[in-house]
Short mmCIF file of C-alpha atoms in Angstrom, two decimals:
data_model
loop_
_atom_site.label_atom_id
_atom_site.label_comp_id
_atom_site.label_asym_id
_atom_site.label_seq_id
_atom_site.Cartn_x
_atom_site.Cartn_y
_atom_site.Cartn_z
CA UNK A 1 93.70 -49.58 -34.35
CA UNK A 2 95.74 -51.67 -32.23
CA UNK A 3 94.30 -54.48 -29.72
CA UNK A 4 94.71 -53.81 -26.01
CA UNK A 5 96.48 -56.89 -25.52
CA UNK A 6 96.13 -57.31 -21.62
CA UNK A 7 92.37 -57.50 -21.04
CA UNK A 8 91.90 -59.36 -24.51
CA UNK A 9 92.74 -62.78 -22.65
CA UNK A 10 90.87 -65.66 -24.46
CA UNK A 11 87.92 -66.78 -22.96
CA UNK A 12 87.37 -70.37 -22.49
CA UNK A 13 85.06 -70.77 -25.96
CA UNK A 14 84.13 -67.88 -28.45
CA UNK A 15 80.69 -67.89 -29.06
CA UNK A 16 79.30 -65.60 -32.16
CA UNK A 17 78.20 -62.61 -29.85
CA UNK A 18 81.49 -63.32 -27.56
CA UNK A 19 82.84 -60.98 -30.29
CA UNK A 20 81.19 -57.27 -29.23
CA UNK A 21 83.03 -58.82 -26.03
CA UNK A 22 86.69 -58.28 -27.02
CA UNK A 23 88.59 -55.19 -26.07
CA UNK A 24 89.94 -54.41 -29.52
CA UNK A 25 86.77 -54.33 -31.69
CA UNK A 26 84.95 -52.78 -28.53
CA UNK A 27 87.33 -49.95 -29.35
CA UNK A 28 87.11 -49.88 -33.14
CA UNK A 29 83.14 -49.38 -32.82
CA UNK A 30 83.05 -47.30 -29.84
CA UNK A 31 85.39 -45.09 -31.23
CA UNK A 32 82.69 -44.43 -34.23
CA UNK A 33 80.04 -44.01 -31.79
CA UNK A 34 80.98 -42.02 -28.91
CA UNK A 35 80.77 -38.47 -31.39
CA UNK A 36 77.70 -39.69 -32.48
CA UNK A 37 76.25 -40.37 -29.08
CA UNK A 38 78.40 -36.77 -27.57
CA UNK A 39 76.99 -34.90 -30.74
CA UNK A 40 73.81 -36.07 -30.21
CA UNK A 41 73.36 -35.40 -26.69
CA UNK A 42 74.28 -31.91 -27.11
CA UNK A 43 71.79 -31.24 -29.37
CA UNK A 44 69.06 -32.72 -27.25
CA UNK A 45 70.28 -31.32 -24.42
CA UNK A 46 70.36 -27.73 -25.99
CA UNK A 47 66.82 -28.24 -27.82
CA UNK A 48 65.53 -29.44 -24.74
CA UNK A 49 66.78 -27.03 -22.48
CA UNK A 50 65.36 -24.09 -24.75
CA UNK A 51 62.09 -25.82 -25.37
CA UNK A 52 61.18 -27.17 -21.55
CA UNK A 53 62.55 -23.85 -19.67
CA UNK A 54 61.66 -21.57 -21.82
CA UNK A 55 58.92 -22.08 -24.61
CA UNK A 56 57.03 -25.06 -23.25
CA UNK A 57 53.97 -23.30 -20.77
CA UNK A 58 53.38 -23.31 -16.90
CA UNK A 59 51.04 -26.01 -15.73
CA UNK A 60 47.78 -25.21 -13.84
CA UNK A 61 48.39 -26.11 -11.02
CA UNK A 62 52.34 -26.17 -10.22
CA UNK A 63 53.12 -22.82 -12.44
CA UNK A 64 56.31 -22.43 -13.21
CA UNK A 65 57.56 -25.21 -11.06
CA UNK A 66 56.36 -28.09 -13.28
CA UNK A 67 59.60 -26.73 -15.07
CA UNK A 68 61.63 -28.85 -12.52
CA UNK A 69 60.21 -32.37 -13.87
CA UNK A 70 61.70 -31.70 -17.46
CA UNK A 71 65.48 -32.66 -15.21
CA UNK A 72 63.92 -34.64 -12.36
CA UNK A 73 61.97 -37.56 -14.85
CA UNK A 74 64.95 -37.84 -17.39
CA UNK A 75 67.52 -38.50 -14.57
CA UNK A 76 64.74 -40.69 -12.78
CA UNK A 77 64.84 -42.76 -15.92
CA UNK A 78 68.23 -43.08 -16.11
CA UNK A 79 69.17 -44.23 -12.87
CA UNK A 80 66.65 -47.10 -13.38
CA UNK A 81 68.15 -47.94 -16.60
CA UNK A 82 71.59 -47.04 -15.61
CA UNK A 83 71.55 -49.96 -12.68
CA UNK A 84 69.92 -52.33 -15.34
CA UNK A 85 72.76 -51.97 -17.65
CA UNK A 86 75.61 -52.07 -14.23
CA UNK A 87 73.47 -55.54 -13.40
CA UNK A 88 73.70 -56.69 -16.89
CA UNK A 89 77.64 -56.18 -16.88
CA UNK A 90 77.70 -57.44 -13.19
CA UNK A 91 75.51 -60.94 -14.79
CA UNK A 92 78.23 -61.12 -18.03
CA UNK A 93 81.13 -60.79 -15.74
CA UNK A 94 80.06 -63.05 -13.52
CA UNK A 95 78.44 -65.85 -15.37
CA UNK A 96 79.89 -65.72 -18.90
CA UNK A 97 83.62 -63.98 -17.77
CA UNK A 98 82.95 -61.00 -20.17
CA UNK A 99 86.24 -58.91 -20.31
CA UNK A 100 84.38 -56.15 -20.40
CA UNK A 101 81.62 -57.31 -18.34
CA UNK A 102 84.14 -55.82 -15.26
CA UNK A 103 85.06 -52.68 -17.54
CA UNK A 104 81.36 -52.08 -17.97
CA UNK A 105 80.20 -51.98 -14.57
CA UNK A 106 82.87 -49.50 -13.65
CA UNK A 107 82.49 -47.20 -15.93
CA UNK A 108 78.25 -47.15 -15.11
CA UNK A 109 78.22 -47.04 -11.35
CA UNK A 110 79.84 -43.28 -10.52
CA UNK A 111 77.13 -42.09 -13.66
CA UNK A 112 74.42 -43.90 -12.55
CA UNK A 113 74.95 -42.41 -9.20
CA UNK A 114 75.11 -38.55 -10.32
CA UNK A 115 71.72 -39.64 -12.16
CA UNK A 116 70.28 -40.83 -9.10
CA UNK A 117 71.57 -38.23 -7.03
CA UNK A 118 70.27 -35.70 -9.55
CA UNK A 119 66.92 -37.26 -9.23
CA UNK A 120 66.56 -36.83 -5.52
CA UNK A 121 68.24 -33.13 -5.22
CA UNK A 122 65.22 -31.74 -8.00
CA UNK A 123 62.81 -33.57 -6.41
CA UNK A 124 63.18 -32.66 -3.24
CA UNK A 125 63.63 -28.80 -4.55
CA UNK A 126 60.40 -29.59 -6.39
CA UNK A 127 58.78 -31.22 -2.81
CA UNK A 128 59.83 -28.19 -1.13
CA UNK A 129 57.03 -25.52 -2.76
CA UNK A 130 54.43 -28.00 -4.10
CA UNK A 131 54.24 -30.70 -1.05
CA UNK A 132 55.33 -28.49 1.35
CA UNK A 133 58.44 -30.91 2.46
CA UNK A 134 61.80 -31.61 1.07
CA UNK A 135 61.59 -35.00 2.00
CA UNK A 136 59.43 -37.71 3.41
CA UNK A 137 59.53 -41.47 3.98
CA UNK A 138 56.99 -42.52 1.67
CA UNK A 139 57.50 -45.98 -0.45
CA UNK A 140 59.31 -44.40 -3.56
CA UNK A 141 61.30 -42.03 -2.24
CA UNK A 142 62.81 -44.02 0.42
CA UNK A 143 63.68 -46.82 -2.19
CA UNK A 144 65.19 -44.46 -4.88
CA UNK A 145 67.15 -43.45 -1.66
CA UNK A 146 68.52 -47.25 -1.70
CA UNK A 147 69.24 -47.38 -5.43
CA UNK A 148 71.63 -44.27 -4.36
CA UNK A 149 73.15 -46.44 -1.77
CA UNK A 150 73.67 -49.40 -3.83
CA UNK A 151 74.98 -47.38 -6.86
CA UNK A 152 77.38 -46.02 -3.60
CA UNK A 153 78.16 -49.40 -2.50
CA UNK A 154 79.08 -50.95 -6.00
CA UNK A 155 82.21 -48.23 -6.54
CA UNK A 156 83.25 -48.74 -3.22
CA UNK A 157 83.12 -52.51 -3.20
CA UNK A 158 84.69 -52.50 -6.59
CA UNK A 159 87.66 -50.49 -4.78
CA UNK A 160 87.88 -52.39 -1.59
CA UNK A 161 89.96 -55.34 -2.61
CA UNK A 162 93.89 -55.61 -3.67
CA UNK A 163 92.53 -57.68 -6.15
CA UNK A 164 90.98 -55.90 -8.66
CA UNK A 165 89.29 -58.66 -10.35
CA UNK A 166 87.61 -59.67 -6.73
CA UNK A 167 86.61 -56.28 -6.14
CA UNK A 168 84.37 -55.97 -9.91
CA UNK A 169 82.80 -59.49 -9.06
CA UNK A 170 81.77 -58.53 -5.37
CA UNK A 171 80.47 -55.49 -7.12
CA UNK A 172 79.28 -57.48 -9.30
CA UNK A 173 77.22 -59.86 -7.03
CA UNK A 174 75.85 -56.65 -5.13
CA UNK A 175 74.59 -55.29 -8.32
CA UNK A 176 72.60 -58.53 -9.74
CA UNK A 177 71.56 -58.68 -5.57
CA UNK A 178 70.13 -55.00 -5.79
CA UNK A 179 67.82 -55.91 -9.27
CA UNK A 180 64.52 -56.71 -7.02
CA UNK A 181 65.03 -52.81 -6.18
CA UNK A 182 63.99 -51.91 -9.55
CA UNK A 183 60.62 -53.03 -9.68
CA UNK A 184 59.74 -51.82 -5.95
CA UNK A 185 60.94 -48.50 -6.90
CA UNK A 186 58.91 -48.42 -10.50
CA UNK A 187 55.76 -50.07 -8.93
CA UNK A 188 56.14 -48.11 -5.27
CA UNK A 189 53.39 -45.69 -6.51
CA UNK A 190 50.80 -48.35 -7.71
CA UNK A 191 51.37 -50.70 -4.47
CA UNK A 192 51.15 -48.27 -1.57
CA UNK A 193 49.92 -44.85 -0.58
CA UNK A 194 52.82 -42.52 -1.40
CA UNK A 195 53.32 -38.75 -1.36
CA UNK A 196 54.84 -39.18 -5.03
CA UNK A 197 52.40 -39.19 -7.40
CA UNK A 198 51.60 -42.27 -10.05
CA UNK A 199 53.39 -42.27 -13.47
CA UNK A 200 52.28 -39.88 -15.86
CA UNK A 201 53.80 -40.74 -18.61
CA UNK A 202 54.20 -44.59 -18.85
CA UNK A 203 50.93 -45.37 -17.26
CA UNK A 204 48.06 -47.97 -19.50
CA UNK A 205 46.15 -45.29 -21.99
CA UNK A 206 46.73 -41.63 -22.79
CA UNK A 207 49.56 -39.70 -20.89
CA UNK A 208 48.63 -38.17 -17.96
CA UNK A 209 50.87 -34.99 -19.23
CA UNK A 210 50.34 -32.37 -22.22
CA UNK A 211 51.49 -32.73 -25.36
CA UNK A 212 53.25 -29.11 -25.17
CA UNK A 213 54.65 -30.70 -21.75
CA UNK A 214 55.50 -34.20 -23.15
CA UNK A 215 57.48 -33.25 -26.16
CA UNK A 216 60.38 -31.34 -24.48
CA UNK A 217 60.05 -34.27 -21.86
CA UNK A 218 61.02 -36.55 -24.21
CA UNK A 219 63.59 -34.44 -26.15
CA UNK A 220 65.24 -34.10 -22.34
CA UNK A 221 65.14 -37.68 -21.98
CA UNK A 222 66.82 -38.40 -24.87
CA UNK A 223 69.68 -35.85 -24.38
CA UNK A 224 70.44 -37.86 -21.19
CA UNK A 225 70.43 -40.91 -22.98
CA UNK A 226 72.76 -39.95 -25.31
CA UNK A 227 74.91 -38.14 -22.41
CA UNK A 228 74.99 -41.25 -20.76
CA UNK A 229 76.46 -43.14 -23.49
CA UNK A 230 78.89 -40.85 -24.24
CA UNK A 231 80.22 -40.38 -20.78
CA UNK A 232 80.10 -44.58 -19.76
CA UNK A 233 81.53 -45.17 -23.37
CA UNK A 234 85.00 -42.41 -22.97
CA UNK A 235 85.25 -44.07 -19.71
CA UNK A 236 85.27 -47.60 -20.97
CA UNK A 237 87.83 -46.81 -23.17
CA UNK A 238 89.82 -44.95 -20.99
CA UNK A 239 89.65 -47.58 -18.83
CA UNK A 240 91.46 -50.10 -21.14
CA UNK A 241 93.57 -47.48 -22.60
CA UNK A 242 95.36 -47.16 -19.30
CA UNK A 243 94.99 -51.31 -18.52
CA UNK A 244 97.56 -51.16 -21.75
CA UNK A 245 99.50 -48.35 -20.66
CA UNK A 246 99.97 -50.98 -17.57
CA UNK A 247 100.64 -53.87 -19.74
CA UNK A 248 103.33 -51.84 -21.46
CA UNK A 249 104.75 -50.42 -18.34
CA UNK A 250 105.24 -54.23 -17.15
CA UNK A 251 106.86 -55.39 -20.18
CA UNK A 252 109.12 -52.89 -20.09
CA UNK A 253 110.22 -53.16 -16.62
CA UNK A 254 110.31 -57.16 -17.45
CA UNK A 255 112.00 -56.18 -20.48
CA UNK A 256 115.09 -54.73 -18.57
CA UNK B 1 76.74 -79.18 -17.20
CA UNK B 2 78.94 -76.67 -18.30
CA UNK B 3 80.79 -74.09 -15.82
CA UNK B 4 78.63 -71.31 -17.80
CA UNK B 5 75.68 -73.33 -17.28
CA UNK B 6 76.19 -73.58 -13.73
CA UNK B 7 77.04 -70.07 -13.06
CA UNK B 8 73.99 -68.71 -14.64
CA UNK B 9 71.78 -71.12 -12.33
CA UNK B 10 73.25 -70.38 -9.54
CA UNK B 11 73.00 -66.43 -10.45
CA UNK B 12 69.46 -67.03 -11.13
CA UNK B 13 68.31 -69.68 -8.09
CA UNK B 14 70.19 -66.41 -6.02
CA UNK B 15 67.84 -64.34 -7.62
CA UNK B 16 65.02 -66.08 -7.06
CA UNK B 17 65.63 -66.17 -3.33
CA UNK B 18 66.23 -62.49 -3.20
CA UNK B 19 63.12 -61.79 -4.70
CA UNK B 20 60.88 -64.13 -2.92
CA UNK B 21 62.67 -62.98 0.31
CA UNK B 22 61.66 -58.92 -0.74
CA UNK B 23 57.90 -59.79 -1.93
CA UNK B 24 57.81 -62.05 1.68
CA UNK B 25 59.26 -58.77 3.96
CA UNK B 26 57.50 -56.14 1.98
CA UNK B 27 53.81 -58.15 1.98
CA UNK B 28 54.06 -58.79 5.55
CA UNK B 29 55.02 -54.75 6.29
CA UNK B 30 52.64 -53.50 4.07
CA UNK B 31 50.43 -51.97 6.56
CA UNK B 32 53.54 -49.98 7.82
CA UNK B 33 54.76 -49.27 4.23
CA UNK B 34 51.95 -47.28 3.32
CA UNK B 35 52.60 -43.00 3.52
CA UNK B 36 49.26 -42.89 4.86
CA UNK B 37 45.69 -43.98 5.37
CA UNK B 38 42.64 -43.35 3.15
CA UNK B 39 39.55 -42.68 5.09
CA UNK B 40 38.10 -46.03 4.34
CA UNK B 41 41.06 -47.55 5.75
CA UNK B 42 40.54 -45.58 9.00
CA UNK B 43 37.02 -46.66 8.53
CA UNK B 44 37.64 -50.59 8.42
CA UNK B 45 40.54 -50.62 10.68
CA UNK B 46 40.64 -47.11 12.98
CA UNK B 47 43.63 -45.18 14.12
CA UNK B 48 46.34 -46.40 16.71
CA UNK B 49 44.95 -44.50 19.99
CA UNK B 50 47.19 -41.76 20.75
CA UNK B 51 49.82 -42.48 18.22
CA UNK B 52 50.99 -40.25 15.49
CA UNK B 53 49.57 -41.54 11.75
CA UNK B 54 49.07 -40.24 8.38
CA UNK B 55 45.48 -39.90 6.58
CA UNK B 56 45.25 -38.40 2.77
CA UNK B 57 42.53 -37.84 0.12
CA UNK B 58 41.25 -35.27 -1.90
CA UNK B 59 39.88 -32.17 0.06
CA UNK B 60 36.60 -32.21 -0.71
CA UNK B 61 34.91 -29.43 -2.64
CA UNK B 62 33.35 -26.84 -0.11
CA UNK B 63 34.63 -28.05 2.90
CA UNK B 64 37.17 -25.93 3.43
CA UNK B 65 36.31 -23.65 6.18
CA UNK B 66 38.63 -21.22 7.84
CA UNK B 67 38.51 -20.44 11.39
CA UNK B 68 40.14 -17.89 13.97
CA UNK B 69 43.30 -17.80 14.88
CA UNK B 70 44.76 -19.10 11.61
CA UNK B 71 42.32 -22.80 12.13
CA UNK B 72 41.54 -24.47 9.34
CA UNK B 73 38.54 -26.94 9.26
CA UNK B 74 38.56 -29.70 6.02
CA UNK B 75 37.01 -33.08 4.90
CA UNK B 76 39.33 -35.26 3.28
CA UNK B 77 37.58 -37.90 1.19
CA UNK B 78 37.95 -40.88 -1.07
CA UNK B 79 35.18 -40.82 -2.80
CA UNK B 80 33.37 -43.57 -0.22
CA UNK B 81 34.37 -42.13 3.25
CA UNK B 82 35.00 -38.92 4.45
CA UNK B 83 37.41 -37.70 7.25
CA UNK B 84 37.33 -34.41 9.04
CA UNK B 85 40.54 -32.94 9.83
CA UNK B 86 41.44 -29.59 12.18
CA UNK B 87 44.52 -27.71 11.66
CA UNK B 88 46.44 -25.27 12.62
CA UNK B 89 48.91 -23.52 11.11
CA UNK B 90 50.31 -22.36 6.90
CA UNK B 91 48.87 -24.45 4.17
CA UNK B 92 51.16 -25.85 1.33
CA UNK B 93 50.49 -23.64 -2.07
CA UNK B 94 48.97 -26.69 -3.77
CA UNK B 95 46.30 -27.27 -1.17
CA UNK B 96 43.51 -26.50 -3.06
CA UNK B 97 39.67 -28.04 -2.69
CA UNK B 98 40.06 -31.01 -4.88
CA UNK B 99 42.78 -32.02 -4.92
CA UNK B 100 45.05 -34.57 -2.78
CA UNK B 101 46.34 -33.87 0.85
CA UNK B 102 48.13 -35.60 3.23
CA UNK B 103 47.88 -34.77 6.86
CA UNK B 104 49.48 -36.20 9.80
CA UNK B 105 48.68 -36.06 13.26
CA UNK B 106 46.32 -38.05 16.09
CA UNK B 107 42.54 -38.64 16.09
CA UNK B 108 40.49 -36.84 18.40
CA UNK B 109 37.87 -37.50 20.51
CA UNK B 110 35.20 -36.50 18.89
CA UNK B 111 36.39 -37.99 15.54
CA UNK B 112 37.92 -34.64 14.06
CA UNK B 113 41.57 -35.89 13.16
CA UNK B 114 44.27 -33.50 14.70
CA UNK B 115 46.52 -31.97 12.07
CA UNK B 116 50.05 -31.15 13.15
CA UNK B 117 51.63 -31.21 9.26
CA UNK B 118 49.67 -30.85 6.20
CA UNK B 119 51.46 -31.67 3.00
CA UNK B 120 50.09 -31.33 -0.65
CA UNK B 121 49.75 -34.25 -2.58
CA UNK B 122 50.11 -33.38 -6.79
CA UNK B 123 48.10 -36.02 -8.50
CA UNK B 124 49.51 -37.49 -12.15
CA UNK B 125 48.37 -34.42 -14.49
CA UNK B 126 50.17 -31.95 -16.18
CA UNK B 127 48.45 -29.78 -18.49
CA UNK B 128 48.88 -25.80 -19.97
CA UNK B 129 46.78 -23.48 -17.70
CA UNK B 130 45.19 -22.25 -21.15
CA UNK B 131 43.93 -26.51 -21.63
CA UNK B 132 42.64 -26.33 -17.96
CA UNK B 133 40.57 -23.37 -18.18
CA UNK B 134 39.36 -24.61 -22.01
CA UNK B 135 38.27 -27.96 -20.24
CA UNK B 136 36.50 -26.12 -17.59
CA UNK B 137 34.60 -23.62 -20.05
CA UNK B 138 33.53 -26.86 -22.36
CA UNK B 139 32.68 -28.92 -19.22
CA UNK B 140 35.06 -32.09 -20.34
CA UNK B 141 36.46 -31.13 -16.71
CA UNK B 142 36.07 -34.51 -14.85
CA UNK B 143 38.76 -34.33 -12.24
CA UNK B 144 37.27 -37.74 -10.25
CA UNK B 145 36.37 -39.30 -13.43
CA UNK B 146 38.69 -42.49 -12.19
CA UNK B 147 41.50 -40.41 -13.71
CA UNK B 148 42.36 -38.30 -10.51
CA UNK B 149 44.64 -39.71 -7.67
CA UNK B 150 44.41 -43.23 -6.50
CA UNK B 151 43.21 -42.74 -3.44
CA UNK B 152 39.93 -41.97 -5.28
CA UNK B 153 39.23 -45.20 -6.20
CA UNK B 154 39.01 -46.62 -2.67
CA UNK B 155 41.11 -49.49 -1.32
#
């Protein structure tokens, strides 16, 4: 496979795990993993679906509605973990120059979004018949609400400048900014009175949730993992694909 | 130093501010951050006086009395302090006896609190109906065991 030559600029020294860094061998082992992680996801996905809306029983309390939480929890996950891999890229482009720091962080934001967006449309579909609201202003929902606005604020910023180099490390700055989110939205239940209920599942001791209900849970929450990889890993590489279609275009015009 | 050096202390002295800055803001609002109040709080501190606020508990078992004209008379509890609450109007389908509730409105005179809204709250659990009613036939059902809602435990 050839190296895409204009984002593989050298950085100022090459330290031993500089090297998942560069472009070219990003592309080599991506391209062996993105089937794997697409193939993958299916499965779960189709597994999960089967198992969580179908086979897997009503609770006793919420009926069939607990059927909801087998979407709502995965894509709660990911948006937490999405935004800690976007600050992660933000911190490597920032601190350490990362080519693909930049590349990253691009590709995660929009993805990270639709998770967190996800999130807040079942929940508040789930609110609706069990709470009786679709939405209140309690302590976690109102600061998954901000996660959606800084997810929101990272593509635009990363947009906003001629530059495109300036615009990924304002995003980038926003993102590392937005980090003490993550623990007020993970701990929001513990610290204050909310209208959300505590974690179930990642709580100290047992599970607060079934076995027959925590299986397909988990299946779920892998088929989003996987999805996610597969989706921020085509659109890394389409990303530098068409920074080299660029390149090219410029030689050749320099060329004439 | 090296420019990589510097970078990542500056990224992480930024940090540091940020996060000192949020624990500051959201320790000194934490009375307003709160969805609502548990009974004890209303106990140690009251209700604002003819403001709108937010109480929640568990309804406690056998309090739930219905009254004309679609009135609905509850205690909400947290295990040590109780709250009676009017209302008026549909209940959510999770209010149950039991289990948590949220209700806003004002305090009245007599100390009944004024519902206007009453919203379920769905504590942690998730089990089969078939588990629940096997639980409640052995008698391993211990709904305030410690395990229930938070608000159980007191504050």
């Amino acid at each position: 496979m050839t190296r895409a030559t204009s984002t593989s600029r050298p950085t100022a020294s090459a330290g031993s795990w500089h090297r998942f860094a560069n472009p070219g061998r990003f592309l080599r082992i991506s391209g062996h993993v993105y089937p794997w992680s697409l193939g993958l996801a299916l499965l779960c996905l189709g597994v999960g679906l089967v198992w969580s809306l179908g086979l897997a029983p009503a609770d006793y309390q919420q009926g069939d509605s607990v059927r909801i939480m087998y979407v709502h929890v995965p894509a709660a996950w990911m948006a937490l973990f999405a935004y800690s891999l976007l600050a992660a890229a933000g911190a490597s482009l920032l601190i350490w120059r990362h080519p693909l720091g930049g590349v990253a962080a691009t590709a995660i934001a929009p993805v990270g979004a639709a998770f967190t967006f996800l999130a807040l449309a079942t929940g508040s579909l789930w609110g609706k018949p069990m709470w009786g609201t679709w939405w209140v202003w309690d302590a976690r929902l109102t600061s998954v609400l901000i996660l959606l606005f800084l997810y929101l604020g990272h593509m635009a910023l990363t947009h906003a400048f001629e530059n495109a180099e300036r615009g990924r490390k304002a995003a980038a700055v926003l993102a590392l900014a937005g980090v003490v989110n993550l623990p007020i939205i993970k701990f929001s239940v513990d610290w204050w009175n909310t209208l959300h209920q505590p974690a179930s599942v990642t709580r100290i001791g047992t599970p607060a949730i079934h076995e027959a209900m925590l299986w397909p849970l988990l299946v779920m929450a892998g088929g989003f993992m996987f999805f996610f990889f597969a989706v921020v890993l085509l659109r890394m590489r389409a990303a530098l694909a068409a920074q080299r279609a660029e390149a090219l275009d410029r030689r050749i015009m320099l060329g004439r | 130093m090296t420019r990589k050096r510097r970078r990542l202390y500056i990224a992480l002295s930024g940090l540091l501010c940020i996060a000192s800055a949020a624990a500051l803001i959201l320790t000194a609002f934490e009375d307003n951050l709160v969805f609502f109040y548990s009974p004890s709080d209303v106990q140690a501190k009251g209700l604002p006086e003819g403001r709108t606020a937010r109480i929640g508990g568990l309804v406690q078992e056998g309090s739930v009395e219905h009254l004309d004209g679609n009135r609905v008379e509850f205690v909400v509890t947290d295990g040590a302090h109780d709250l009676s609450v009017v209302y008026q109007g549909a209940l959510p389908d999770l209010f149950r006896e039991g289990q948590g509730v949220v209700a806003e409105g004002q305090a009245g005179d007599n100390g009944v609190f004024q519902a206007r809204e009453v919203l379920a709250r769905h504590d942690e659990n998730y089990m089969p109906a078939e588990v629940a009613d096997a639980l409640k036939e052995s008698g391993e059902w211990r709904p305030e065991s410690g395990e229930g809602p938070r608000e159980a435990e007191g504050q």
